[in-house]
Short mmCIF file of C-alpha atoms in Angstrom, two decimals:
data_model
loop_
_atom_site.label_atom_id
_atom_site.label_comp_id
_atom_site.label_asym_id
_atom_site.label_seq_id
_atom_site.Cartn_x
_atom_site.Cartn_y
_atom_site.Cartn_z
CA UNK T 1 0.00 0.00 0.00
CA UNK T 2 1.10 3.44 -0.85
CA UNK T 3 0.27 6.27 1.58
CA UNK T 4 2.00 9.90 1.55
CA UNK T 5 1.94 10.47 4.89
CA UNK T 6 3.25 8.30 8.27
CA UNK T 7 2.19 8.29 11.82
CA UNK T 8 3.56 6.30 14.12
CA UNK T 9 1.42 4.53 17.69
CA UNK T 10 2.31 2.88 20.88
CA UNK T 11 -0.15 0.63 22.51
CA UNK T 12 0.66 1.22 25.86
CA UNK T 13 -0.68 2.24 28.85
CA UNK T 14 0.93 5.94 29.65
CA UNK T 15 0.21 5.03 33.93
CA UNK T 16 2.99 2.87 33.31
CA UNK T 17 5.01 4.10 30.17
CA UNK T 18 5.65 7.19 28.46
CA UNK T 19 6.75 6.89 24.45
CA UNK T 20 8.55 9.95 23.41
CA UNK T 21 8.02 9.57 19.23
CA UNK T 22 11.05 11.29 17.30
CA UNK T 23 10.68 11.37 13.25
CA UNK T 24 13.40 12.03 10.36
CA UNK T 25 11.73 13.33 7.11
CA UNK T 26 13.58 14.41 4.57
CA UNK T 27 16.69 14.55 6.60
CA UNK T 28 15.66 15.97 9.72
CA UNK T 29 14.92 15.00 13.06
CA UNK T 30 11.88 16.75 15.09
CA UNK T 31 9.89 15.54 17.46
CA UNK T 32 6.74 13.88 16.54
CA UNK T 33 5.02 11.12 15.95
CA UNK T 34 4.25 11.94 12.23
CA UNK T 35 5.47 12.32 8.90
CA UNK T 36 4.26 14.24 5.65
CA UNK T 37 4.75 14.69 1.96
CA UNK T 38 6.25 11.34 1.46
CA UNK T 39 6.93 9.97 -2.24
CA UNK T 40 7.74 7.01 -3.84
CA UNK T 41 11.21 5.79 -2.43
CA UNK T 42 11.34 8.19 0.82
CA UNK T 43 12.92 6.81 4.13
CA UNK T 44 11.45 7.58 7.41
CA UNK T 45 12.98 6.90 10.42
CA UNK T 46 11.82 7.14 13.95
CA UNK T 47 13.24 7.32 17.47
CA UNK T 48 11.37 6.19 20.35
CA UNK T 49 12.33 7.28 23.85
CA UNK T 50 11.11 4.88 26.88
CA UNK T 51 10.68 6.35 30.35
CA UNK T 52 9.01 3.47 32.38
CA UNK T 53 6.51 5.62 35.35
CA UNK T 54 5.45 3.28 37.22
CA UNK T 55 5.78 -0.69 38.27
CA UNK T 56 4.03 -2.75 36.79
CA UNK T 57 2.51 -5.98 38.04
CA UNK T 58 4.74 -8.44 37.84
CA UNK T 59 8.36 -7.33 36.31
CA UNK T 60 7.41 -7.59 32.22
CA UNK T 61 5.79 -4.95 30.00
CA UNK T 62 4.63 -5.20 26.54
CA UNK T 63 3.29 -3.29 23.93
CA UNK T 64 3.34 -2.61 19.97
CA UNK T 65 5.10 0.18 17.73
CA UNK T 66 3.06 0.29 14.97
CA UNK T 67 1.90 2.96 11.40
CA UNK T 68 -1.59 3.56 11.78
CA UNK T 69 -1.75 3.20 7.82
CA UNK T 70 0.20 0.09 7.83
CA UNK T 71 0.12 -3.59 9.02
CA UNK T 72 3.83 -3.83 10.03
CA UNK T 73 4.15 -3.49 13.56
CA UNK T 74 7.06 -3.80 16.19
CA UNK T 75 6.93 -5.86 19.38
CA UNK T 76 8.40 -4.12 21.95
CA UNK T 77 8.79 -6.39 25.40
CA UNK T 78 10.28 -3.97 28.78
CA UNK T 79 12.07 -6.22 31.81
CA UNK T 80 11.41 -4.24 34.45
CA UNK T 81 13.30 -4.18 37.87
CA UNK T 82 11.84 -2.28 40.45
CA UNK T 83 13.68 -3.50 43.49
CA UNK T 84 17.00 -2.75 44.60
CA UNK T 85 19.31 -4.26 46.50
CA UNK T 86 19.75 -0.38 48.16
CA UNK T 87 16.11 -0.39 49.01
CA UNK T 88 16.05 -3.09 51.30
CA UNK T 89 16.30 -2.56 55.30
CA UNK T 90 19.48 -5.00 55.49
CA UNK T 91 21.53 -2.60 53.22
CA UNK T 92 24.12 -0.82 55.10
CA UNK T 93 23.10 1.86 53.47
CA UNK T 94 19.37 2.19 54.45
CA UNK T 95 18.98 4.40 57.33
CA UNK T 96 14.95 4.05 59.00
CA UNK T 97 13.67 7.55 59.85
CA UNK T 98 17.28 9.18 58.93
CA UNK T 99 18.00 12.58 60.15
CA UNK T 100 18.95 13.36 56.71
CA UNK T 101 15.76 13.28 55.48
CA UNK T 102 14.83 15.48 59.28
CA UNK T 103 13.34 11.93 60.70
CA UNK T 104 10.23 12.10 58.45
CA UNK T 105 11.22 9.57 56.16
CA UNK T 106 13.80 6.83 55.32
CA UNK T 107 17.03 7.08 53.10
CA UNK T 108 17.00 4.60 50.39
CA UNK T 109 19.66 4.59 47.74
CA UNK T 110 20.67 8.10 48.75
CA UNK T 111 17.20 9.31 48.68
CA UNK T 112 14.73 10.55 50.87
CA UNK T 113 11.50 8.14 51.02
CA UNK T 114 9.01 10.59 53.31
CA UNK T 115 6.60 8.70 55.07
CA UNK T 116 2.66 10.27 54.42
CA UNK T 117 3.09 13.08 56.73
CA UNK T 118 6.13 14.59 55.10
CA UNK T 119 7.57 15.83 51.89
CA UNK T 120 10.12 17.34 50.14
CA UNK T 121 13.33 16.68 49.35
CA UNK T 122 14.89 16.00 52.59
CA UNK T 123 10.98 15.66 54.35
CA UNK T 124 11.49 18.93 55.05
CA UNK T 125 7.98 20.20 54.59
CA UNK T 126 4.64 18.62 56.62
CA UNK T 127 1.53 18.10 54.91
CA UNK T 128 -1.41 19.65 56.12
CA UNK T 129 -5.05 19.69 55.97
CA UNK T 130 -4.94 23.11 53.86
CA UNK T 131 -2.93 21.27 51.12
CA UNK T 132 -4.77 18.66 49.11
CA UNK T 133 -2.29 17.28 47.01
CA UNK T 134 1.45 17.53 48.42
CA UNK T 135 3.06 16.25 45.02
CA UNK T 136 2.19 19.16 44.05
CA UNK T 137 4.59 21.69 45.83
CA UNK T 138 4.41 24.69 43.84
CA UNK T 139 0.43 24.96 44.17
CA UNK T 140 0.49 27.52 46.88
CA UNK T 141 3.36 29.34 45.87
CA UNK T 142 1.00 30.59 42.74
CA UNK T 143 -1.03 33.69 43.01
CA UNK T 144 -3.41 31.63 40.29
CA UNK T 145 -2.65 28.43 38.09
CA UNK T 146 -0.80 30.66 35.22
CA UNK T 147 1.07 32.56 37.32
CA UNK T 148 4.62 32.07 38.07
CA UNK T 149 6.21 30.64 41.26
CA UNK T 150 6.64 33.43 43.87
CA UNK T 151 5.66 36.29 41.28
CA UNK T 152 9.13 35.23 39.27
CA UNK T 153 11.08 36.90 43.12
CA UNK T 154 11.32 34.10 45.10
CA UNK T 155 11.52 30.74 45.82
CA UNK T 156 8.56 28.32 46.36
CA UNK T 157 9.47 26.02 50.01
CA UNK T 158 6.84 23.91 51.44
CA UNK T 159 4.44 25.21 50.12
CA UNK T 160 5.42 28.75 50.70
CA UNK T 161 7.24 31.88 49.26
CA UNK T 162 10.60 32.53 50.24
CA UNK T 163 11.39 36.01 48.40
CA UNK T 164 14.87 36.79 47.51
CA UNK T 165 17.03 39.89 48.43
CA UNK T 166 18.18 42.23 45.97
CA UNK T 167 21.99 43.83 45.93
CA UNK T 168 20.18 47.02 47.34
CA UNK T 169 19.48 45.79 50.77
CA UNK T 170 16.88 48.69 51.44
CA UNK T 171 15.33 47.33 48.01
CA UNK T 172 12.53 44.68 49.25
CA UNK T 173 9.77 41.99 47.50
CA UNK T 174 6.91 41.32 50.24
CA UNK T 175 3.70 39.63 50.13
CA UNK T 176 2.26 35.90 50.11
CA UNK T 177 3.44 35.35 46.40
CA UNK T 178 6.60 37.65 46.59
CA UNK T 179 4.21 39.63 44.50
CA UNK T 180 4.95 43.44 45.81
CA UNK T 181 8.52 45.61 46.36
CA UNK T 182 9.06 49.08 47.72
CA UNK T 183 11.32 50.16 44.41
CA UNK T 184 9.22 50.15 41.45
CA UNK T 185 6.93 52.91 42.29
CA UNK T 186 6.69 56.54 40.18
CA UNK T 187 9.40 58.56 40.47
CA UNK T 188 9.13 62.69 40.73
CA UNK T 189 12.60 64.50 40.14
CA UNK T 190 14.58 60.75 40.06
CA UNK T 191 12.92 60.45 43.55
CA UNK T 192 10.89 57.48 45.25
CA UNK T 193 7.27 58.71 45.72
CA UNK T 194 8.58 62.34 45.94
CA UNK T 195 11.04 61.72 48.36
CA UNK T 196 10.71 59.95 51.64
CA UNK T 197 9.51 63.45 53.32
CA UNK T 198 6.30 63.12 50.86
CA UNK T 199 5.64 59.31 50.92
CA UNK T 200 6.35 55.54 50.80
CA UNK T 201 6.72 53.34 48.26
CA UNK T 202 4.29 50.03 48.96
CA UNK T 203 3.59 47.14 46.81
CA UNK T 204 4.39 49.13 43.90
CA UNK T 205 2.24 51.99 44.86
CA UNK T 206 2.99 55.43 46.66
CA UNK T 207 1.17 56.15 49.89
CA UNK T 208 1.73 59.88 50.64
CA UNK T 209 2.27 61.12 54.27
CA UNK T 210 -0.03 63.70 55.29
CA UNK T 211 -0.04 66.90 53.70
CA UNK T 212 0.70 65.55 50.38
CA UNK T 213 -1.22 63.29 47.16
CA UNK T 214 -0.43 62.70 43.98
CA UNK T 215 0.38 59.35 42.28
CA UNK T 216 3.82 60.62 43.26
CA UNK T 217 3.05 62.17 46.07
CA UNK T 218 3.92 65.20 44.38
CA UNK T 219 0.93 67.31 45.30
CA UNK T 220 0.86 69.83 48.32
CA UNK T 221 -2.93 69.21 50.12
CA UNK T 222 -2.39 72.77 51.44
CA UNK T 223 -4.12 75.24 49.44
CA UNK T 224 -2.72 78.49 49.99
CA UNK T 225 -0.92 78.79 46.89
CA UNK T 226 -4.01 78.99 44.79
CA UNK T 227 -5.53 82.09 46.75
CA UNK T 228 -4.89 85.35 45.84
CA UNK T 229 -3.24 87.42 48.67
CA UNK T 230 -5.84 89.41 50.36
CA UNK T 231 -8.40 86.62 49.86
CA UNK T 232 -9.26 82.95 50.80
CA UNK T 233 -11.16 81.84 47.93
CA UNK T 234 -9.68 78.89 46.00
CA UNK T 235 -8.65 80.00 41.82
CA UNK T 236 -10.82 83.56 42.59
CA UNK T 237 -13.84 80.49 42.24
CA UNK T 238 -12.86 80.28 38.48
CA UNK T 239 -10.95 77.02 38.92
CA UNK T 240 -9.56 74.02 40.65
CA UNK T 241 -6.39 73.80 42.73
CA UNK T 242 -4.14 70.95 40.98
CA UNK T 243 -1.19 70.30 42.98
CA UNK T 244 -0.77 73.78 43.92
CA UNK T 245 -1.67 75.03 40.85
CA UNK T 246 -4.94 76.45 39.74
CA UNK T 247 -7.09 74.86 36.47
CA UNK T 248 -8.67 77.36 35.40
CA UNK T 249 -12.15 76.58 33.76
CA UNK T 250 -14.16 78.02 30.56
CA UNK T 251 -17.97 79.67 31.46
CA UNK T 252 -20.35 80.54 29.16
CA UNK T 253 -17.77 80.77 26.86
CA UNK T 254 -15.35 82.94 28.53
CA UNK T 255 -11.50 81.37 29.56
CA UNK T 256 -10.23 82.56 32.66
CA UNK T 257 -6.76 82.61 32.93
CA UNK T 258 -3.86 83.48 35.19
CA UNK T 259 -1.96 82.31 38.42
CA UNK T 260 -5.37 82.57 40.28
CA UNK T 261 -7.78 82.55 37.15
CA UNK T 262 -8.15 86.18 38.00
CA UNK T 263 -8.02 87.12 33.90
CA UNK T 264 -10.25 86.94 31.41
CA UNK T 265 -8.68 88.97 28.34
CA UNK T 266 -11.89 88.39 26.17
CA UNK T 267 -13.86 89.76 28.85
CA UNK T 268 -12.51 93.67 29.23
CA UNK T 269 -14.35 94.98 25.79
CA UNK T 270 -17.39 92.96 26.93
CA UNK T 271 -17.32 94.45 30.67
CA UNK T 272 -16.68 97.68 29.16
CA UNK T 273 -19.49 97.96 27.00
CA UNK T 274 -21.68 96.50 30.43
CA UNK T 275 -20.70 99.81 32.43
CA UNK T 276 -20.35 101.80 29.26
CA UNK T 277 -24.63 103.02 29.29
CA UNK T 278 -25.28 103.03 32.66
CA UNK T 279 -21.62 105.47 34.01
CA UNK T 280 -23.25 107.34 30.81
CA UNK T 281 -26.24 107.94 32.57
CA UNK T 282 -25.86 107.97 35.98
CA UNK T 283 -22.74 110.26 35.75
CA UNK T 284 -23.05 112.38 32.62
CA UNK T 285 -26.79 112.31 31.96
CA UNK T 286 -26.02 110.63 28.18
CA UNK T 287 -26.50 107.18 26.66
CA UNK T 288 -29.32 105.24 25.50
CA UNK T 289 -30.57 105.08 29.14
CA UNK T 290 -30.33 108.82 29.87
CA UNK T 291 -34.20 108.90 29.72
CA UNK T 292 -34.74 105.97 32.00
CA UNK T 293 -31.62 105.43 34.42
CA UNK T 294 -32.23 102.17 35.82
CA UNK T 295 -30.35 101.34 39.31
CA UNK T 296 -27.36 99.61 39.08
CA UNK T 297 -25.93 96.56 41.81
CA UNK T 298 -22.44 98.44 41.98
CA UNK T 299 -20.83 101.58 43.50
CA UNK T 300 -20.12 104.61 41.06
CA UNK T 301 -17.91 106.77 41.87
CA UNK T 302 -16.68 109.84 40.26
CA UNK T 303 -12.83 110.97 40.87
CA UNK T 304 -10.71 114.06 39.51
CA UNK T 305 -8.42 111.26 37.61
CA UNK T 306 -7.90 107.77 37.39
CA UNK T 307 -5.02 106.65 39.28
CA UNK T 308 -2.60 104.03 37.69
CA UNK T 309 -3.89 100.24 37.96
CA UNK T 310 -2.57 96.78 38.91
CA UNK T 311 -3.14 93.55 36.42
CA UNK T 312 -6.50 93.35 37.96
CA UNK T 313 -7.96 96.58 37.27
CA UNK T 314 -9.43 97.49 33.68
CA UNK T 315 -9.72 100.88 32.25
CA UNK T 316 -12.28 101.67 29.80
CA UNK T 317 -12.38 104.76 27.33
CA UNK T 318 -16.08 105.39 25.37
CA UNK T 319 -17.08 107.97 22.94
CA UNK T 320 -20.57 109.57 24.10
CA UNK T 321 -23.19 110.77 21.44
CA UNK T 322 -21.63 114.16 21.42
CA UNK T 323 -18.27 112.96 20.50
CA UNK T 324 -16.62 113.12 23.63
CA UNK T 325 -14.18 110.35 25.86
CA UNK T 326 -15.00 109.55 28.87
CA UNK T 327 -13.31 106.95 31.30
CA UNK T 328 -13.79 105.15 34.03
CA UNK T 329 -12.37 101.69 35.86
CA UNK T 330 -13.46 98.32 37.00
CA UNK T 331 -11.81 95.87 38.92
CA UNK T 332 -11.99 92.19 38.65
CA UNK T 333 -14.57 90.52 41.96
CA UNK T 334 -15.11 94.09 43.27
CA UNK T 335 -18.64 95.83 42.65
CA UNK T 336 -16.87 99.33 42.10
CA UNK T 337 -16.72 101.53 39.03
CA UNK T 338 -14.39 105.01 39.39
CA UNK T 339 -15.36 107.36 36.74
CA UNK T 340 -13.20 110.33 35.71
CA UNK T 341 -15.40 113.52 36.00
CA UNK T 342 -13.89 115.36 33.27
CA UNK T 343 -14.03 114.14 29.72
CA UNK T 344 -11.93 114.52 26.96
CA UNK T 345 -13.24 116.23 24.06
CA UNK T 346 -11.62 116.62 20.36
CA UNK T 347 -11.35 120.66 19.35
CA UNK T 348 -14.12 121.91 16.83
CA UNK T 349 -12.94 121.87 13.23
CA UNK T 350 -13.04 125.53 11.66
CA UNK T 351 -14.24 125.28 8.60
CA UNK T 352 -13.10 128.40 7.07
CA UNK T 353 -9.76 127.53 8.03
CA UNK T 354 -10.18 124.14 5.95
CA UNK T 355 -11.71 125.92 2.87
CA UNK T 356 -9.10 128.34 2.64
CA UNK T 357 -6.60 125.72 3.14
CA UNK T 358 -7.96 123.28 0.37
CA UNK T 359 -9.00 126.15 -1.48
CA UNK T 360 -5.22 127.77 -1.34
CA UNK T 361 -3.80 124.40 -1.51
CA UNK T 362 -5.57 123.59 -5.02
CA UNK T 363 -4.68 127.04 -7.02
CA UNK T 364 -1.21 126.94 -5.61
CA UNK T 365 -0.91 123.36 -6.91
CA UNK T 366 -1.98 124.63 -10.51
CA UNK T 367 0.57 127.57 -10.44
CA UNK T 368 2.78 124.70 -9.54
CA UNK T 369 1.63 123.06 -12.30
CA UNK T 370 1.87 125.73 -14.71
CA UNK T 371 5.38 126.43 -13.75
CA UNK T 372 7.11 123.12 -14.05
CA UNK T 373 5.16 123.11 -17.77
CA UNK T 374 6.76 126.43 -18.72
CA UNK T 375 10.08 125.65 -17.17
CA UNK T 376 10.24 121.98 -18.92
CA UNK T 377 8.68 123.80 -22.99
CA UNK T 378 11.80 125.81 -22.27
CA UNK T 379 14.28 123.67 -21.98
CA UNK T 380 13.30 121.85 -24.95
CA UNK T 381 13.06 124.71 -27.51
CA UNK T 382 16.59 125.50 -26.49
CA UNK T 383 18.24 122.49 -26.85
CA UNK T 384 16.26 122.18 -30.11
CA UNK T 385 17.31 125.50 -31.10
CA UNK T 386 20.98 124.48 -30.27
CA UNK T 387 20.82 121.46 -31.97
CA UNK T 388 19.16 123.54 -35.16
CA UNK T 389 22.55 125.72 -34.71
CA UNK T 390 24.99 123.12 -35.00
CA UNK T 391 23.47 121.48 -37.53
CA UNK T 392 23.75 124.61 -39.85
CA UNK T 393 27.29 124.92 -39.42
CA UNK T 394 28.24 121.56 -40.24
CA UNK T 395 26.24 121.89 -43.60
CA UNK T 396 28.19 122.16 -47.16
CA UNK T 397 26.26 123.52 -50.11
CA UNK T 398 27.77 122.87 -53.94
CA UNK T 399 27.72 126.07 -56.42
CA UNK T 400 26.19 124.01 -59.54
CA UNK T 401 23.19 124.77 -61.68
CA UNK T 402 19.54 125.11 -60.09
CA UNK T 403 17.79 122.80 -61.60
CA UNK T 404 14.64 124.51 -60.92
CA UNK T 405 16.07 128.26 -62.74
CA UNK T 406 14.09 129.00 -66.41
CA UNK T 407 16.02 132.02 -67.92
CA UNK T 408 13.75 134.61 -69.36
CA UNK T 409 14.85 135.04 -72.74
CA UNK T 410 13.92 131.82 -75.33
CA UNK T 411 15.93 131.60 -78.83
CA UNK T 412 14.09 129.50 -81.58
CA UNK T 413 16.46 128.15 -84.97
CA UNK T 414 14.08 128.29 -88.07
CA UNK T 415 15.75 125.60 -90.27
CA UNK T 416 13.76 127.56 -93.33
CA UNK T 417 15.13 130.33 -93.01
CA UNK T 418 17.81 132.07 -95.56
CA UNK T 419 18.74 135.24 -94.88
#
């Protein structure tokens, strides 16, 4: 029978016998049990590795190699041995309940036999009722079953972690499963958590002492930096205090800005044009509201002249309806409004002044006119003139006959005549 492809079996019971199935196709080895791609002619080979588990019953084992796709089969026949001489109490070297195996089990062929209450490999750990299967020793050493032993830091011994020490003695892993340190927290300005004096650096986390937050316990809790001297109100109520520093926010469309979100550069036009109607009224008796002055919910108050203003005071300068400035301040979270009593108005135009002026301006600009015309007609007529000159005296004029001269006398030749 031809088949392109091999796979090798062992009938055998794996309790007792584990078959480890090599293959060489096409030159190379790898380990499994099957081969593909085979043509007409192609040698397989295959390796089998034996690794008896378990004694059998009696001291013979048998079982078959065979192809699944084939008939041809190999008889494979194990003679096991699973006493020793070593293992038997009247060796001199069996010790009963040795004290290298820490009396919980017997040394047999150099080995440590615990009896059922110990294991290990000196019977160095005890079973107990929390641990349900003690050939298992790594099973409580595991945070979960696909986790590593002891988080990858320690060592797994009876049944629990032993976490090793780093170079950096200060540096420490802690927990059940080795799984937390004090190093690998965030660092602010190459330092731990901020620096012992701001916190401590637990199972990978920063705890911050008091007075102090932040992931890196970078953050002062203490406030004071984001209030404006003079008051106690956190970001002048325009933001948050981050750290120490204010956030200011956006309202209704307006962004406040500034160490204590005391700004708002979009908003001095806007406030001006607020105060602009009613200091119009109220203080000069002009405005759209002149007629009907409504009250206002700030202080107005008049002053000979505006003094000069920190950042957070705004001054304002509007033209009234008879074309005058007036000006007044504001200043930021105060409800008072300082008006300048005097205003500032431009000087009348005089209009005869103008006339004459525009008047004057446009006949002297046609004299001007007239006399650069003159001036430049000038100057070409006598350098055409000139040239006209020198043009004459370089002229030669011949002496011959005028072509154009009929003499006034005629004389006629009568070829009849005899006289």
């Amino acid at each position: 029978k031809i088949v392109d492809s091999l796979t090798m079996v062992a009938t055998v019971d794996p309790e007792y016998v584990q078959v480890t199935l090599s293959t060489q196709c096409k030159g190379e080895w790898r380990e499994s049990a099957r081969c593909d791609g085979l043509h007409q002619g192609d040698e397989v080979n295959f390796k089998a590795t034996i690794q008896v588990r378990k004694c059998p019953v009696g001291d013979k084992i048998k079982f078959q190699l065979k192809p699944t796709s084939l008939e041809d089969h190999i008889d494979v026949e194990l003679s096991v041995s699973c006493d020793c001489d070593c293992e038997k109490q009247d060796n001199p070297t069996y010790e009963a309940a040795s004290s290298k195996c820490n009396s919980g089990g017997d040394l047999q062929c150099g080995v440590c036999v615990c009896n059922s209450s110990r294991y290990g490999d000196v019977c160095q750990c005890e079973v107990n009722s929390n641990r349900m299967n003690h050939n298992d020793t790594t099973a409580t050493c595991r945070m979960n079953a696909d986790s590593p032993i002891c988080s990858d830091a320690g060592i797994c011994l009876c049944g629990s972690c032993v976490c090793r020490e780093r170079d950096n003695l200060a540096e420490r892993y802690s927990g059940r499963f080795c799984e937390c340190d004090n190093f690998t927290c965030l660092r602010n300005r190459g330092l731990l958590c901020s620096g012992p004096d701001h916190g401590t650096c637990v199972c990978g986390m920063c705890v911050c002492h008091p007075g102090w937050s932040g992931e890196r316990c970078e953050c002062a809790v203490n406030k004071l930096t984001c209030q404006q001297p003079g008051t106690n109100v956190e970001c002048s109520g325009r933001g948050k205090c981050t750290c120490g520093v204010c956030k200011c926010e956006t309202r209704d469309g307006v962004a406040y800005s500034g160490r204590y979100c005391q700004e708002c550069p979009t908003c001095q036009s806007q406030q001006c044009a607020i105060y602009s109607d009613y200091v119009a009224c109220h203080v000069f008796n002009s405005g759209p509201l002149k007629h009907n002055c409504p009250k206002v919910n700030f202080t107005i108050k008049t002053v000979d002249a505006l003094q000069e203003s920190d950042d957070d005071v705004h001054v304002c300068r509007v033209a009234d309806d008879d074309g005058c400035y007036f000006f007044f301040r504001y200043e930021v979270d105060i409800s008072l409004v300082e008006v300048q009593r005097k205003q500032e108005c431009p000087e009348p135009v005089n209009v005869f002044a103008v006339v004459v002026g525009v008047v004057g301006g446009i006949v002297l600009m046609g004299i001007m006119l007239l006399i650069s015309w003159k001036v430049i007609t000038s100057i070409h007529d006598s350098r055409e003139f000139a040239k006209f000159e020198n043009e004459s005296k370089n002229a030669q004029f011949d002496r011959g006959a005028n072509p154009l001269y009929v003499p006034s006398t005629t004389t006629f030749a009568n070829p009849t005549f005899r006289g």
